[in-house]
Amino acid sequence: GVSSQAGGCSCHGYKPMGGWRFGNTIDGTQAEYVLVPDAQANLAPVPDALTDEQVLMCPDIMSTGFGGAEKADIKIGDIVAIFAQGPIGLCATAGAKLRGASCIIVVDGVDSRLEIARQMGADITLNFRNVDVVEEILRITGGRGVDAAIEALGTQLTFEQSLRVLKPGGTLSSLGVYSQDLSIPLGAFHAGLGDHKIITSLCPGGKERMRRLLNVVASGRVDLGPLVTHEYKLDAIVDAYDLFANQRDGVLKIAIKP
């Protein structure tokens, strides 16, 4: 696949595509007119029946969250734990449901997000402010642990918790963007003998990826509309930035319209 996050100086040979270029090497898309480099590879037609809110998540949030579920290698009947239910974590929840997980356990500290997680397909919601989530997940699984864990925040605590609830041979799919070095406690890592797989990923991008995601949305099998909690006009974008930066009024994602 093609990463939409790789930069121009990428040592791994990826050509920068999709969302990464906007706001980094060229102007962003919060404007009346936008230049799209390599449009033939990046732009995908939007089905007429879909609303702006339905497709708004596809180019980044949905692709990243679903990509995390794909990298977790979730199989039919698997038990999955997902740490953090921001927009990307919520999309990971929806992706895990579509991949056939039989039980999806999600963790967050905001009850309104846990309610939306139920809409996305979560079976069990845990507020980390009220319960020791590692103990509770191990109790739920009878001490076995989960088949796959998805970390969608990017902190030492959630990374470690994701490891501690994994069964031997399980996969940790890491979506978080970390700002500090990580440590792996021996107990969480089974001293290196747990046969765990830890995998990171970037947001998959490009025309074919968008076509597939849009088809999923158009099929009605997932509705990401609840992730768009607020709408602002372009001329009020400063107010939208303030709302998002201060995380007021249960904001998840904001739609900016001309």
Coordinates of C-alpha atoms in Angstrom, one line a residue, residues 4-179:
S4 CA -0.4 9.0 3.2
Q5 CA 2.0 10.1 6.0
A6 CA 5.4 9.6 4.4
G7 CA 7.4 12.8 4.0
G8 CA 9.5 14.1 1.1
C9 CA 12.7 13.0 2.8
S10 CA 11.4 9.5 3.5
C11 CA 14.2 7.0 3.8
H12 CA 12.0 4.1 2.9
G13 CA 11.2 5.2 -0.6
Y14 CA 7.5 6.0 -0.2
K15 CA 6.3 8.9 -2.3
P16 CA 4.2 11.4 -0.1
M17 CA 0.6 11.0 -1.0
G18 CA -2.8 12.1 0.3
G19 CA -3.3 14.1 3.5
W20 CA 0.3 14.4 4.6
R21 CA 1.3 16.9 2.0
F22 CA -1.5 19.3 2.9
G23 CA -0.3 21.7 5.6
N24 CA 3.3 20.3 5.4
T25 CA 4.7 20.8 1.9
I26 CA 1.8 22.7 0.4
D27 CA -1.2 24.8 1.8
G28 CA -3.9 22.9 3.6
T29 CA -7.4 22.2 2.5
Q30 CA -9.4 24.6 4.7
A31 CA -9.8 27.0 1.8
E32 CA -12.2 27.7 -1.0
Y33 CA -9.9 26.3 -3.7
V34 CA -7.3 23.5 -3.2
L35 CA -4.5 22.2 -5.5
V36 CA -4.2 18.4 -5.3
P37 CA -0.9 17.0 -6.5
D38 CA -1.0 13.6 -8.2
A39 CA -4.8 13.9 -8.3
Q40 CA -5.2 10.8 -10.5
A41 CA -3.7 8.7 -7.7
N42 CA -5.2 10.5 -4.8
L43 CA -8.8 11.6 -5.7
A44 CA -11.7 9.2 -5.6
P45 CA -15.3 10.0 -6.7
V46 CA -17.8 10.2 -3.9
P47 CA -21.0 8.2 -4.4
D48 CA -24.0 10.6 -4.9
A49 CA -26.0 9.1 -2.1
L50 CA -23.5 9.9 0.6
T51 CA -23.5 13.1 2.7
D52 CA -20.5 15.2 3.5
E53 CA -20.5 14.0 7.1
Q54 CA -20.5 10.4 6.0
V55 CA -17.4 10.7 3.9
L56 CA -15.5 13.3 5.9
M57 CA -13.8 10.6 8.0
C58 CA -12.6 8.4 5.0
P59 CA -9.3 10.1 4.0
D60 CA -7.6 9.9 7.4
I61 CA -9.6 9.0 10.5
M62 CA -11.4 6.0 9.0
S63 CA -8.4 4.8 7.0
T64 CA -6.2 5.0 10.1
G65 CA -8.6 3.3 12.5
F66 CA -9.6 0.6 10.0
G67 CA -5.9 0.1 9.2
G68 CA -5.3 -0.6 12.8
A69 CA -7.9 -3.3 12.9
E70 CA -6.4 -4.8 9.7
K71 CA -2.9 -4.8 11.1
A72 CA -4.2 -6.4 14.3
D73 CA -5.1 -9.4 12.0
I74 CA -8.5 -9.8 13.7
K75 CA -10.1 -13.1 12.8
I76 CA -13.8 -14.2 13.0
G77 CA -14.6 -14.8 16.7
D78 CA -11.6 -12.9 18.1
I79 CA -11.8 -11.0 21.4
V80 CA -10.4 -7.5 20.9
A81 CA -9.5 -4.7 23.3
I82 CA -9.2 -1.1 22.0
F83 CA -7.6 1.6 24.2
A84 CA -8.9 5.2 23.7
Q85 CA -12.1 6.1 21.9
G86 CA -11.3 9.3 20.1
P87 CA -12.2 9.4 16.4
I88 CA -9.4 7.0 15.4
G89 CA -10.2 4.6 18.2
L90 CA -13.9 4.7 17.4
C91 CA -13.1 3.9 13.7
A92 CA -10.9 1.0 15.0
T93 CA -13.9 -0.2 16.9
A94 CA -16.0 -0.1 13.8
G95 CA -13.3 -1.9 11.8
A96 CA -12.9 -4.6 14.4
K97 CA -16.7 -5.2 14.2
L98 CA -16.6 -5.5 10.4
R99 CA -13.7 -8.0 10.6
G100 CA -15.8 -10.4 12.7
A101 CA -14.7 -9.9 16.3
S102 CA -17.1 -11.6 18.6
C103 CA -16.4 -9.4 21.6
I104 CA -15.0 -5.8 21.4
I105 CA -13.9 -4.3 24.7
V106 CA -13.2 -0.5 24.6
V107 CA -11.5 1.7 27.2
D108 CA -11.9 5.5 27.6
G109 CA -12.4 8.1 30.3
V110 CA -15.2 10.0 28.7
D111 CA -18.7 8.5 29.0
S112 CA -20.1 10.2 25.9
R113 CA -17.3 8.6 23.8
L114 CA -18.1 5.2 25.3
E115 CA -21.8 5.7 24.3
I116 CA -20.7 6.4 20.7
A117 CA -18.4 3.3 20.9
R118 CA -21.5 1.2 21.4
Q119 CA -22.9 2.6 18.2
M120 CA -19.7 1.7 16.4
G121 CA -20.0 -1.9 17.6
A122 CA -18.4 -2.1 21.1
D123 CA -19.8 -4.9 23.3
I124 CA -18.3 -3.9 26.6
T125 CA -17.3 -0.3 27.6
L126 CA -14.9 0.4 30.4
N127 CA -14.2 3.8 32.0
F128 CA -10.7 3.7 33.3
R129 CA -11.6 6.3 36.0
N130 CA -13.9 3.7 37.6
V131 CA -12.1 0.4 37.2
D132 CA -8.7 -1.2 36.8
V133 CA -9.0 -2.0 33.1
V134 CA -6.3 -4.6 33.0
E135 CA -7.8 -6.6 35.8
E136 CA -11.3 -6.3 34.4
I137 CA -10.3 -7.4 30.9
L138 CA -8.5 -10.4 32.2
R139 CA -11.6 -11.2 34.4
I140 CA -13.9 -10.9 31.4
T141 CA -11.6 -13.2 29.3
G142 CA -11.3 -15.7 32.1
G143 CA -7.6 -14.9 32.5
R144 CA -6.9 -15.8 28.9
G145 CA -6.4 -12.3 27.6
V146 CA -7.5 -10.9 24.3
D147 CA -6.5 -12.0 20.8
A148 CA -5.7 -8.5 19.7
A149 CA -5.3 -5.1 21.3
I150 CA -5.4 -1.8 19.5
E151 CA -3.7 1.2 21.2
A152 CA -5.1 4.5 19.8
L153 CA -3.8 7.2 22.2
G154 CA 0.0 7.1 22.3
T155 CA 1.0 7.0 25.9
Q156 CA 3.2 4.7 28.0
L157 CA 0.3 3.7 30.2
T158 CA -2.1 2.6 27.3
F159 CA 0.8 0.9 25.5
E160 CA 1.6 -1.1 28.6
Q161 CA -2.0 -1.9 29.3
S162 CA -2.5 -3.2 25.8
L163 CA 0.4 -5.6 26.3
R164 CA -0.7 -6.8 29.7
V165 CA -4.2 -7.9 28.4
L166 CA -2.8 -9.7 25.3
K167 CA -2.9 -13.5 25.3
P168 CA 0.3 -15.4 24.4
G169 CA 0.6 -15.1 20.6
G170 CA -1.6 -12.0 20.5
T171 CA -1.1 -8.9 18.4
L172 CA -0.8 -5.3 19.6
S173 CA -1.6 -2.9 16.8
S174 CA -0.3 0.5 17.7
L175 CA -1.9 3.6 16.2
G176 CA -0.9 6.2 18.8
V177 CA 1.6 8.9 18.1
Y178 CA 4.1 8.8 20.9
S179 CA 6.0 11.8 22.2

